[in-house]
Amino acid sequence: MTDLAAFNISAFPAGQQNLRLVTGIPAAASAGATPDSDTAAADDDSETDSETDTDADSLLPALPIPLLGGLLPPPSPPPSPPPASPPPYLPWTNASTVLQLRFPPHSANPAALPVGGAEFYAAPLAPALAQAHTAALRYSVFFPADFAWVKAGKLPGLYGGRAACSGGDRATDCFSTRIMWRGGGEGELYLYAPKDRQTASLCADPRSVCDAAYGFSVGRGAFAFRAGGWTTLVQTVRLNTPGRQDGGFVLEVDGRVVIRREDVFYRDGPPGAASSGAGRRAPSRAQRRTFFGGHGAAYETPREQYVWFKDFALVVDG
């Protein structure tokens, strides 16, 4: 693969200069890493309760074996019943192509200077994705063994409705489901969705922090990213019945379900909206947005840093 054409990028607001396709990862990035071990504990403002659900998710058929930039269509027809787990990934060797992302020294979010990380919107499988009721996005991310986590940073996810469903947006007509790291490498779902329409239990969970000004941190500390190794993430979004709090979100990390919600409100709509298409607000694109932040000096990376991505794959229900 020599370009990002498979992503079908619809917009590239920031950081294009920080993205490169490269062969392999420097040996120093794995130096000192302990195989199959979690990263260090998070900083003081991160919660650490971690009750998990180990049942395999069955919302979607198995994800296809990915190529680096391959956002591949589902099998036709999908298997029935769905397999309990996806097929194996392509074998990793250091001769493989990966997507490298650079964070310049003292950079934070792409809206600030220097521009850190990158942001683009991808529309693979269009128009099927825009009509989907359920979608799953998979990728693997590699953080170096000496990665400085600072306070927090964002990773790719799905979104529905209009773009820019982030940065303090009220999310009354959109949603986004990005993944976030916190200090020490703790992970969470970072959810933007109509804030005044969520269940009380979503924010009552001791692992969740519902910020009135920004997004909802769901399941903070439910898992940890590996430093010096690959972490594979699969997020599945199932839209709610318009007007009801019955939407689904499942996050699998390295094959283990770590976050599962069945009470998310993604969209509203009048009676009959489900059949007419009104108020669908489907997961219309993948939001590939990765940077340090938050905002401000406390979130800036102290030095130049890199992360790498592979195994991109996408499945929709059609």
mmCIF file of N, CA and C in Angstrom, residues 30-159:
data_model
loop_
_atom_site.group_PDB
_atom_site.id
_atom_site.type_symbol
_atom_site.label_atom_id
_atom_site.label_comp_id
_atom_site.label_asym_id
_atom_site.label_seq_id
_atom_site.Cartn_x
_atom_site.Cartn_y
_atom_site.Cartn_z
ATOM 1 N N SER A 30 10.377 -0.743 21.172
ATOM 2 C CA SER A 30 10.023 -1.908 21.981
ATOM 3 C C SER A 30 11.004 -2.154 23.111
ATOM 4 N N ALA A 31 12.057 -1.362 23.204
ATOM 5 C CA ALA A 31 13.110 -1.610 24.192
ATOM 6 C C ALA A 31 12.549 -1.551 25.599
ATOM 7 N N GLY A 32 12.836 -2.584 26.385
ATOM 8 C CA GLY A 32 12.422 -2.603 27.780
ATOM 9 C C GLY A 32 10.986 -2.998 28.004
ATOM 10 N N ALA A 33 10.226 -3.279 26.921
ATOM 11 C CA ALA A 33 8.831 -3.663 27.094
ATOM 12 C C ALA A 33 8.738 -5.087 27.599
ATOM 13 N N THR A 34 7.759 -5.359 28.432
ATOM 14 C CA THR A 34 7.506 -6.707 28.919
ATOM 15 C C THR A 34 6.333 -7.275 28.145
ATOM 16 N N PRO A 35 6.516 -8.369 27.377
ATOM 17 C CA PRO A 35 5.419 -8.907 26.587
ATOM 18 C C PRO A 35 4.202 -9.227 27.448
ATOM 19 N N ASP A 36 3.016 -8.911 26.881
ATOM 20 C CA ASP A 36 1.741 -9.233 27.524
ATOM 21 C C ASP A 36 1.556 -8.586 28.882
ATOM 22 N N SER A 37 2.242 -7.477 29.131
ATOM 23 C CA SER A 37 2.053 -6.787 30.403
ATOM 24 C C SER A 37 1.361 -5.463 30.167
ATOM 25 N N ASP A 38 0.629 -5.004 31.178
ATOM 26 C CA ASP A 38 -0.054 -3.726 31.084
ATOM 27 C C ASP A 38 0.916 -2.609 31.403
ATOM 28 N N THR A 39 0.530 -1.393 31.065
ATOM 29 C CA THR A 39 1.355 -0.235 31.335
ATOM 30 C C THR A 39 1.238 0.181 32.781
ATOM 31 N N ALA A 40 1.996 1.207 33.141
ATOM 32 C CA ALA A 40 2.028 1.668 34.527
ATOM 33 C C ALA A 40 0.686 2.224 34.951
ATOM 34 N N ALA A 41 0.529 2.391 36.253
ATOM 35 C CA ALA A 41 -0.718 2.928 36.799
ATOM 36 C C ALA A 41 -0.918 4.358 36.347
ATOM 37 N N ALA A 42 -2.171 4.792 36.328
ATOM 38 C CA ALA A 42 -2.487 6.131 35.845
ATOM 39 C C ALA A 42 -2.187 7.172 36.895
ATOM 40 N N ASP A 43 -2.223 8.457 36.445
ATOM 41 C CA ASP A 43 -1.949 9.520 37.386
ATOM 42 C C ASP A 43 -3.123 9.739 38.327
ATOM 43 N N ASP A 44 -3.005 10.710 39.245
ATOM 44 C CA ASP A 44 -3.926 10.824 40.366
ATOM 45 C C ASP A 44 -5.351 11.112 39.957
ATOM 46 N N ASP A 45 -5.566 11.772 38.789
ATOM 47 C CA ASP A 45 -6.937 12.145 38.465
ATOM 48 C C ASP A 45 -7.638 11.094 37.620
ATOM 49 N N SER A 46 -7.071 9.888 37.524
ATOM 50 C CA SER A 46 -7.699 8.811 36.779
ATOM 51 C C SER A 46 -8.300 7.798 37.736
ATOM 52 N N GLU A 47 -9.535 7.368 37.457
ATOM 53 C CA GLU A 47 -10.165 6.361 38.281
ATOM 54 C C GLU A 47 -9.737 4.983 37.816
ATOM 55 N N THR A 48 -9.707 3.989 38.723
ATOM 56 C CA THR A 48 -9.110 2.707 38.394
ATOM 57 C C THR A 48 -10.032 1.523 38.595
ATOM 58 N N ASP A 49 -11.296 1.693 38.991
ATOM 59 C CA ASP A 49 -12.193 0.555 39.103
ATOM 60 C C ASP A 49 -12.302 -0.104 37.742
ATOM 61 N N SER A 50 -12.303 -1.434 37.682
ATOM 62 C CA SER A 50 -12.218 -2.083 36.372
ATOM 63 C C SER A 50 -13.024 -3.368 36.303
ATOM 64 N N GLU A 51 -14.280 -3.351 36.696
ATOM 65 C CA GLU A 51 -15.148 -4.497 36.487
ATOM 66 C C GLU A 51 -15.353 -4.662 34.997
ATOM 67 N N THR A 52 -15.160 -5.870 34.462
ATOM 68 C CA THR A 52 -15.233 -6.081 33.023
ATOM 69 C C THR A 52 -16.209 -7.192 32.693
ATOM 70 N N ASP A 53 -16.603 -7.234 31.435
ATOM 71 C CA ASP A 53 -17.496 -8.247 30.905
ATOM 72 C C ASP A 53 -16.694 -9.062 29.915
ATOM 73 N N THR A 54 -16.568 -10.345 30.132
ATOM 74 C CA THR A 54 -15.711 -11.163 29.281
ATOM 75 C C THR A 54 -16.499 -11.931 28.233
ATOM 76 N N ASP A 55 -17.813 -11.735 28.157
ATOM 77 C CA ASP A 55 -18.591 -12.426 27.140
ATOM 78 C C ASP A 55 -18.268 -11.865 25.766
ATOM 79 N N ALA A 56 -18.215 -12.752 24.760
ATOM 80 C CA ALA A 56 -17.958 -12.289 23.396
ATOM 81 C C ALA A 56 -19.171 -11.527 22.885
ATOM 82 N N ASP A 57 -18.916 -10.472 22.134
ATOM 83 C CA ASP A 57 -19.994 -9.674 21.578
ATOM 84 C C ASP A 57 -20.534 -10.350 20.333
ATOM 85 N N SER A 58 -21.856 -10.242 20.117
ATOM 86 C CA SER A 58 -22.456 -10.897 18.963
ATOM 87 C C SER A 58 -23.295 -9.932 18.141
ATOM 88 N N LEU A 59 -22.991 -8.638 18.209
ATOM 89 C CA LEU A 59 -23.789 -7.667 17.470
ATOM 90 C C LEU A 59 -23.524 -7.732 15.976
ATOM 91 N N LEU A 60 -22.328 -8.124 15.572
ATOM 92 C CA LEU A 60 -21.943 -8.077 14.169
ATOM 93 C C LEU A 60 -21.317 -9.379 13.721
ATOM 94 N N PRO A 61 -21.328 -9.657 12.404
ATOM 95 C CA PRO A 61 -20.512 -10.752 11.900
ATOM 96 C C PRO A 61 -19.042 -10.454 12.112
ATOM 97 N N ALA A 62 -18.213 -11.484 11.939
ATOM 98 C CA ALA A 62 -16.781 -11.328 12.167
ATOM 99 C C ALA A 62 -16.202 -10.248 11.277
ATOM 100 N N LEU A 63 -15.257 -9.499 11.823
ATOM 101 C CA LEU A 63 -14.547 -8.505 11.034
ATOM 102 C C LEU A 63 -13.601 -9.199 10.073
ATOM 103 N N PRO A 64 -13.426 -8.644 8.880
ATOM 104 C CA PRO A 64 -12.547 -9.275 7.907
ATOM 105 C C PRO A 64 -11.090 -9.132 8.287
ATOM 106 N N ILE A 65 -10.249 -10.013 7.751
ATOM 107 C CA ILE A 65 -8.812 -9.865 7.924
ATOM 108 C C ILE A 65 -8.394 -8.568 7.256
ATOM 109 N N PRO A 66 -7.736 -7.655 7.988
ATOM 110 C CA PRO A 66 -7.501 -6.321 7.451
ATOM 111 C C PRO A 66 -6.205 -6.199 6.663
ATOM 112 N N LEU A 67 -6.180 -5.215 5.802
ATOM 113 C CA LEU A 67 -4.953 -4.653 5.290
ATOM 114 C C LEU A 67 -4.719 -3.373 6.059
ATOM 115 N N LEU A 68 -3.543 -2.772 5.923
ATOM 116 C CA LEU A 68 -3.262 -1.552 6.687
ATOM 117 C C LEU A 68 -4.334 -0.506 6.459
ATOM 118 N N GLY A 69 -4.552 -0.150 5.203
ATOM 119 C CA GLY A 69 -5.547 0.866 4.909
ATOM 120 C C GLY A 69 -6.855 0.255 4.478
ATOM 121 N N GLY A 70 -7.002 -1.047 4.578
ATOM 122 C CA GLY A 70 -8.177 -1.710 4.063
ATOM 123 C C GLY A 70 -9.360 -1.543 4.977
ATOM 124 N N LEU A 71 -10.363 -0.810 4.549
ATOM 125 C CA LEU A 71 -11.635 -0.747 5.247
ATOM 126 C C LEU A 71 -12.569 -1.577 4.389
ATOM 127 N N LEU A 72 -12.732 -2.826 4.766
ATOM 128 C CA LEU A 72 -13.223 -3.826 3.843
ATOM 129 C C LEU A 72 -14.711 -4.086 4.025
ATOM 130 N N PRO A 73 -15.433 -4.437 2.953
ATOM 131 C CA PRO A 73 -16.865 -4.698 3.078
ATOM 132 C C PRO A 73 -17.125 -6.000 3.819
ATOM 133 N N PRO A 74 -18.317 -6.136 4.415
ATOM 134 C CA PRO A 74 -18.647 -7.365 5.106
ATOM 135 C C PRO A 74 -18.887 -8.483 4.120
ATOM 136 N N PRO A 75 -18.834 -9.750 4.577
ATOM 137 C CA PRO A 75 -19.157 -10.849 3.684
ATOM 138 C C PRO A 75 -20.608 -10.757 3.239
ATOM 139 N N SER A 76 -20.929 -11.356 2.114
ATOM 140 C CA SER A 76 -22.292 -11.301 1.603
ATOM 141 C C SER A 76 -22.732 -12.710 1.198
ATOM 142 N N PRO A 77 -23.746 -13.279 1.820
ATOM 143 C CA PRO A 77 -24.433 -12.747 2.996
ATOM 144 C C PRO A 77 -23.598 -12.947 4.245
ATOM 145 N N PRO A 78 -23.895 -12.204 5.337
ATOM 146 C CA PRO A 78 -23.139 -12.394 6.565
ATOM 147 C C PRO A 78 -23.421 -13.757 7.160
ATOM 148 N N PRO A 79 -22.449 -14.319 7.893
ATOM 149 C CA PRO A 79 -22.656 -15.630 8.494
ATOM 150 C C PRO A 79 -23.772 -15.588 9.521
ATOM 151 N N SER A 80 -24.464 -16.719 9.689
ATOM 152 C CA SER A 80 -25.549 -16.801 10.668
ATOM 153 C C SER A 80 -25.479 -18.158 11.347
ATOM 154 N N PRO A 81 -25.352 -18.197 12.670
ATOM 155 C CA PRO A 81 -25.189 -17.065 13.567
ATOM 156 C C PRO A 81 -23.805 -16.463 13.450
ATOM 157 N N PRO A 82 -23.596 -15.210 13.950
ATOM 158 C CA PRO A 82 -22.277 -14.596 13.855
ATOM 159 C C PRO A 82 -21.246 -15.392 14.635
ATOM 160 N N PRO A 83 -20.017 -15.518 14.117
ATOM 161 C CA PRO A 83 -18.965 -16.173 14.879
ATOM 162 C C PRO A 83 -18.686 -15.422 16.170
ATOM 163 N N ALA A 84 -18.157 -16.118 17.162
ATOM 164 C CA ALA A 84 -17.890 -15.503 18.460
ATOM 165 C C ALA A 84 -16.691 -14.584 18.428
ATOM 166 N N SER A 85 -15.778 -14.761 17.471
ATOM 167 C CA SER A 85 -14.575 -13.937 17.439
ATOM 168 C C SER A 85 -14.147 -13.729 15.999
ATOM 169 N N PRO A 86 -13.420 -12.644 15.712
ATOM 170 C CA PRO A 86 -12.972 -12.377 14.347
ATOM 171 C C PRO A 86 -11.861 -13.324 13.945
ATOM 172 N N PRO A 87 -11.634 -13.467 12.642
ATOM 173 C CA PRO A 87 -10.521 -14.293 12.188
ATOM 174 C C PRO A 87 -9.196 -13.660 12.577
ATOM 175 N N PRO A 88 -8.102 -14.402 12.472
ATOM 176 C CA PRO A 88 -6.806 -13.846 12.892
ATOM 177 C C PRO A 88 -6.377 -12.685 12.012
ATOM 178 N N TYR A 89 -5.524 -11.826 12.576
ATOM 179 C CA TYR A 89 -4.991 -10.698 11.832
ATOM 180 C C TYR A 89 -3.882 -11.166 10.904
ATOM 181 N N LEU A 90 -3.510 -10.286 9.984
ATOM 182 C CA LEU A 90 -2.341 -10.568 9.173
ATOM 183 C C LEU A 90 -1.112 -10.639 10.071
ATOM 184 N N PRO A 91 -0.210 -11.580 9.837
ATOM 185 C CA PRO A 91 0.978 -11.685 10.696
ATOM 186 C C PRO A 91 1.783 -10.391 10.663
ATOM 187 N N TRP A 92 2.291 -9.981 11.831
ATOM 188 C CA TRP A 92 3.108 -8.779 11.919
ATOM 189 C C TRP A 92 4.577 -9.141 11.795
ATOM 190 N N THR A 93 5.263 -8.460 10.899
ATOM 191 C CA THR A 93 6.720 -8.497 10.846
ATOM 192 C C THR A 93 7.188 -7.060 10.723
ATOM 193 N N ASN A 94 8.449 -6.827 11.018
ATOM 194 C CA ASN A 94 8.943 -5.457 10.939
ATOM 195 C C ASN A 94 9.230 -5.029 9.503
ATOM 196 N N ALA A 95 8.842 -5.877 8.553
ATOM 197 C CA ALA A 95 8.868 -5.478 7.148
ATOM 198 C C ALA A 95 7.483 -5.036 6.680
ATOM 199 N N SER A 96 6.506 -5.034 7.582
ATOM 200 C CA SER A 96 5.138 -4.638 7.239
ATOM 201 C C SER A 96 5.007 -3.117 7.174
ATOM 202 N N THR A 97 4.024 -2.659 6.416
ATOM 203 C CA THR A 97 3.729 -1.232 6.325
ATOM 204 C C THR A 97 2.776 -0.828 7.442
ATOM 205 N N VAL A 98 3.084 0.284 8.088
ATOM 206 C CA VAL A 98 2.232 0.815 9.151
ATOM 207 C C VAL A 98 2.014 2.303 8.913
ATOM 208 N N LEU A 99 0.984 2.831 9.545
ATOM 209 C CA LEU A 99 0.689 4.260 9.477
ATOM 210 C C LEU A 99 1.329 4.929 10.686
ATOM 211 N N GLN A 100 2.298 5.789 10.434
ATOM 212 C CA GLN A 100 3.037 6.468 11.503
ATOM 213 C C GLN A 100 2.469 7.863 11.728
ATOM 214 N N LEU A 101 2.280 8.214 12.994
ATOM 215 C CA LEU A 101 1.773 9.534 13.358
ATOM 216 C C LEU A 101 2.777 10.223 14.269
ATOM 217 N N ARG A 102 3.101 11.461 13.924
ATOM 218 C CA ARG A 102 4.102 12.238 14.662
ATOM 219 C C ARG A 102 3.440 13.302 15.536
ATOM 220 N N PHE A 103 3.978 13.456 16.746
ATOM 221 C CA PHE A 103 3.590 14.541 17.645
ATOM 222 C C PHE A 103 4.819 15.428 17.861
ATOM 223 N N PRO A 104 4.880 16.615 17.291
ATOM 224 C CA PRO A 104 6.039 17.492 17.503
ATOM 225 C C PRO A 104 6.167 17.890 18.972
ATOM 226 N N PRO A 105 7.363 18.299 19.397
ATOM 227 C CA PRO A 105 7.545 18.739 20.787
ATOM 228 C C PRO A 105 6.575 19.861 21.150
ATOM 229 N N HIS A 106 5.999 19.782 22.332
ATOM 230 C CA HIS A 106 5.111 20.810 22.897
ATOM 231 C C HIS A 106 3.832 20.999 22.084
ATOM 232 N N SER A 107 3.428 19.956 21.364
ATOM 233 C CA SER A 107 2.167 20.024 20.630
ATOM 234 C C SER A 107 1.051 19.404 21.459
ATOM 235 N N ALA A 108 -0.172 19.827 21.147
ATOM 236 C CA ALA A 108 -1.355 19.244 21.775
ATOM 237 C C ALA A 108 -2.367 18.988 20.662
ATOM 238 N N ASN A 109 -3.552 19.565 20.744
ATOM 239 C CA ASN A 109 -4.577 19.267 19.747
ATOM 240 C C ASN A 109 -4.266 19.944 18.413
ATOM 241 N N PRO A 110 -4.824 19.419 17.299
ATOM 242 C CA PRO A 110 -4.482 19.954 15.973
ATOM 243 C C PRO A 110 -4.887 21.399 15.741
ATOM 244 N N ALA A 111 -5.750 21.956 16.585
ATOM 245 C CA ALA A 111 -6.160 23.348 16.408
ATOM 246 C C ALA A 111 -5.126 24.330 16.928
ATOM 247 N N ALA A 112 -4.141 23.840 17.695
ATOM 248 C CA ALA A 112 -3.121 24.706 18.284
ATOM 249 C C ALA A 112 -1.826 24.611 17.488
ATOM 250 N N LEU A 113 -0.868 25.464 17.817
ATOM 251 C CA LEU A 113 0.455 25.434 17.204
ATOM 252 C C LEU A 113 1.505 25.106 18.259
ATOM 253 N N PRO A 114 2.480 24.241 17.926
ATOM 254 C CA PRO A 114 2.588 23.495 16.669
ATOM 255 C C PRO A 114 1.482 22.449 16.544
ATOM 256 N N VAL A 115 1.132 22.128 15.302
ATOM 257 C CA VAL A 115 0.065 21.157 15.064
ATOM 258 C C VAL A 115 0.540 19.782 15.502
ATOM 259 N N GLY A 116 -0.179 19.174 16.425
ATOM 260 C CA GLY A 116 0.170 17.847 16.913
ATOM 261 C C GLY A 116 -0.810 16.804 16.441
ATOM 262 N N GLY A 117 -0.304 15.636 16.051
ATOM 263 C CA GLY A 117 -1.185 14.578 15.584
ATOM 264 C C GLY A 117 -1.838 14.934 14.267
ATOM 265 N N ALA A 118 -3.013 14.370 14.016
ATOM 266 C CA ALA A 118 -3.701 14.590 12.743
ATOM 267 C C ALA A 118 -5.183 14.333 12.916
ATOM 268 N N GLU A 119 -5.946 14.884 11.983
ATOM 269 C CA GLU A 119 -7.398 14.707 11.980
ATOM 270 C C GLU A 119 -7.875 14.554 10.551
ATOM 271 N N PHE A 120 -8.584 13.455 10.264
ATOM 272 C CA PHE A 120 -9.283 13.363 8.991
ATOM 273 C C PHE A 120 -10.567 12.565 9.169
ATOM 274 N N TYR A 121 -11.494 12.774 8.237
ATOM 275 C CA TYR A 121 -12.771 12.077 8.218
ATOM 276 C C TYR A 121 -12.772 11.129 7.030
ATOM 277 N N ALA A 122 -13.057 9.857 7.294
ATOM 278 C CA ALA A 122 -13.041 8.835 6.257
ATOM 279 C C ALA A 122 -14.454 8.325 6.025
ATOM 280 N N ALA A 123 -14.787 8.090 4.764
ATOM 281 C CA ALA A 123 -16.126 7.613 4.410
ATOM 282 C C ALA A 123 -16.035 6.297 3.647
ATOM 283 N N PRO A 124 -15.457 5.265 4.249
ATOM 284 C CA PRO A 124 -15.387 3.969 3.584
ATOM 285 C C PRO A 124 -16.764 3.315 3.541
ATOM 286 N N LEU A 125 -16.936 2.417 2.603
ATOM 287 C CA LEU A 125 -18.193 1.680 2.455
ATOM 288 C C LEU A 125 -19.390 2.589 2.210
ATOM 289 N N ALA A 126 -19.137 3.825 1.797
ATOM 290 C CA ALA A 126 -20.250 4.720 1.481
ATOM 291 C C ALA A 126 -20.981 4.185 0.245
ATOM 292 N N PRO A 127 -22.321 4.252 0.188
ATOM 293 C CA PRO A 127 -23.216 4.846 1.190
ATOM 294 C C PRO A 127 -23.710 3.865 2.247
ATOM 295 N N ALA A 128 -23.211 2.622 2.251
ATOM 296 C CA ALA A 128 -23.733 1.630 3.199
ATOM 297 C C ALA A 128 -23.560 2.073 4.642
ATOM 298 N N LEU A 129 -22.420 2.712 4.949
ATOM 299 C CA LEU A 129 -22.179 3.132 6.328
ATOM 300 C C LEU A 129 -23.207 4.163 6.772
ATOM 301 N N ALA A 130 -23.576 5.069 5.874
ATOM 302 C CA ALA A 130 -24.536 6.121 6.219
ATOM 303 C C ALA A 130 -25.937 5.574 6.459
ATOM 304 N N GLN A 131 -26.214 4.352 6.003
ATOM 305 C CA GLN A 131 -27.526 3.733 6.211
ATOM 306 C C GLN A 131 -27.496 2.659 7.291
ATOM 307 N N ALA A 132 -26.362 2.474 7.931
ATOM 308 C CA ALA A 132 -26.196 1.358 8.860
ATOM 309 C C ALA A 132 -26.912 1.602 10.177
ATOM 310 N N HIS A 133 -27.370 0.518 10.770
ATOM 311 C CA HIS A 133 -27.900 0.551 12.135
ATOM 312 C C HIS A 133 -26.805 0.163 13.134
ATOM 313 N N THR A 134 -25.878 -0.663 12.690
ATOM 314 C CA THR A 134 -24.776 -1.124 13.533
ATOM 315 C C THR A 134 -23.495 -1.069 12.726
ATOM 316 N N ALA A 135 -22.411 -0.649 13.358
ATOM 317 C CA ALA A 135 -21.107 -0.598 12.698
ATOM 318 C C ALA A 135 -20.027 -0.940 13.709
ATOM 319 N N ALA A 136 -18.964 -1.551 13.212
ATOM 320 C CA ALA A 136 -17.822 -1.875 14.069
ATOM 321 C C ALA A 136 -16.541 -1.435 13.380
ATOM 322 N N LEU A 137 -15.664 -0.808 14.130
ATOM 323 C CA LEU A 137 -14.378 -0.318 13.641
ATOM 324 C C LEU A 137 -13.269 -0.995 14.436
ATOM 325 N N ARG A 138 -12.285 -1.521 13.714
ATOM 326 C CA ARG A 138 -11.152 -2.157 14.376
ATOM 327 C C ARG A 138 -9.846 -1.541 13.894
ATOM 328 N N TYR A 139 -8.884 -1.387 14.810
ATOM 329 C CA TYR A 139 -7.516 -1.037 14.455
ATOM 330 C C TYR A 139 -6.611 -1.434 15.607
ATOM 331 N N SER A 140 -5.322 -1.510 15.313
ATOM 332 C CA SER A 140 -4.308 -1.762 16.336
ATOM 333 C C SER A 140 -3.408 -0.543 16.433
ATOM 334 N N VAL A 141 -2.988 -0.217 17.659
ATOM 335 C CA VAL A 141 -2.133 0.944 17.902
ATOM 336 C C VAL A 141 -0.921 0.503 18.710
ATOM 337 N N PHE A 142 0.226 1.072 18.370
ATOM 338 C CA PHE A 142 1.493 0.752 19.039
ATOM 339 C C PHE A 142 2.036 2.029 19.672
ATOM 340 N N PHE A 143 2.129 2.027 21.000
ATOM 341 C CA PHE A 143 2.793 3.105 21.731
ATOM 342 C C PHE A 143 4.198 2.644 22.099
ATOM 343 N N PRO A 144 5.228 3.487 21.926
ATOM 344 C CA PRO A 144 6.591 3.090 22.287
ATOM 345 C C PRO A 144 6.711 2.773 23.777
ATOM 346 N N ALA A 145 7.738 1.999 24.115
ATOM 347 C CA ALA A 145 7.949 1.599 25.508
ATOM 348 C C ALA A 145 8.157 2.797 26.421
ATOM 349 N N ASP A 146 8.753 3.874 25.896
ATOM 350 C CA ASP A 146 9.027 5.052 26.725
ATOM 351 C C ASP A 146 8.033 6.185 26.456
ATOM 352 N N PHE A 147 6.848 5.851 25.956
ATOM 353 C CA PHE A 147 5.872 6.879 25.601
ATOM 354 C C PHE A 147 5.502 7.713 26.821
ATOM 355 N N ALA A 148 5.541 9.037 26.664
ATOM 356 C CA ALA A 148 5.141 9.956 27.734
ATOM 357 C C ALA A 148 3.652 10.254 27.570
ATOM 358 N N TRP A 149 2.831 9.658 28.414
ATOM 359 C CA TRP A 149 1.380 9.763 28.285
ATOM 360 C C TRP A 149 0.862 11.156 28.628
ATOM 361 N N VAL A 150 1.588 11.899 29.436
ATOM 362 C CA VAL A 150 1.153 13.202 29.942
ATOM 363 C C VAL A 150 -0.225 13.014 30.605
ATOM 364 N N LYS A 151 -1.198 13.870 30.317
ATOM 365 C CA LYS A 151 -2.505 13.750 30.966
ATOM 366 C C LYS A 151 -3.515 12.944 30.154
ATOM 367 N N ALA A 152 -3.488 13.098 28.808
ATOM 368 C CA ALA A 152 -4.535 12.449 28.020
ATOM 369 C C ALA A 152 -4.273 12.638 26.536
ATOM 370 N N GLY A 153 -4.969 11.844 25.720
ATOM 371 C CA GLY A 153 -4.939 11.992 24.275
ATOM 372 C C GLY A 153 -6.075 11.213 23.645
ATOM 373 N N LYS A 154 -6.403 11.546 22.393
ATOM 374 C CA LYS A 154 -7.541 10.966 21.688
ATOM 375 C C LYS A 154 -7.077 10.006 20.595
ATOM 376 N N LEU A 155 -7.938 9.012 20.309
ATOM 377 C CA LEU A 155 -7.701 8.020 19.264
ATOM 378 C C LEU A 155 -8.947 7.907 18.383
ATOM 379 N N PRO A 156 -8.832 7.257 17.205
ATOM 380 C CA PRO A 156 -9.949 7.235 16.255
ATOM 381 C C PRO A 156 -11.205 6.547 16.780
ATOM 382 N N GLY A 157 -12.337 6.907 16.152
ATOM 383 C CA GLY A 157 -13.619 6.291 16.469
ATOM 384 C C GLY A 157 -14.620 6.558 15.359
ATOM 385 N N LEU A 158 -15.877 6.260 15.614
ATOM 386 C CA LEU A 158 -16.961 6.485 14.672
ATOM 387 C C LEU A 158 -17.717 7.761 15.032
ATOM 388 N N TYR A 159 -18.421 8.325 14.064
ATOM 389 C CA TYR A 159 -19.318 9.429 14.383
ATOM 390 C C TYR A 159 -20.518 9.394 13.456
#
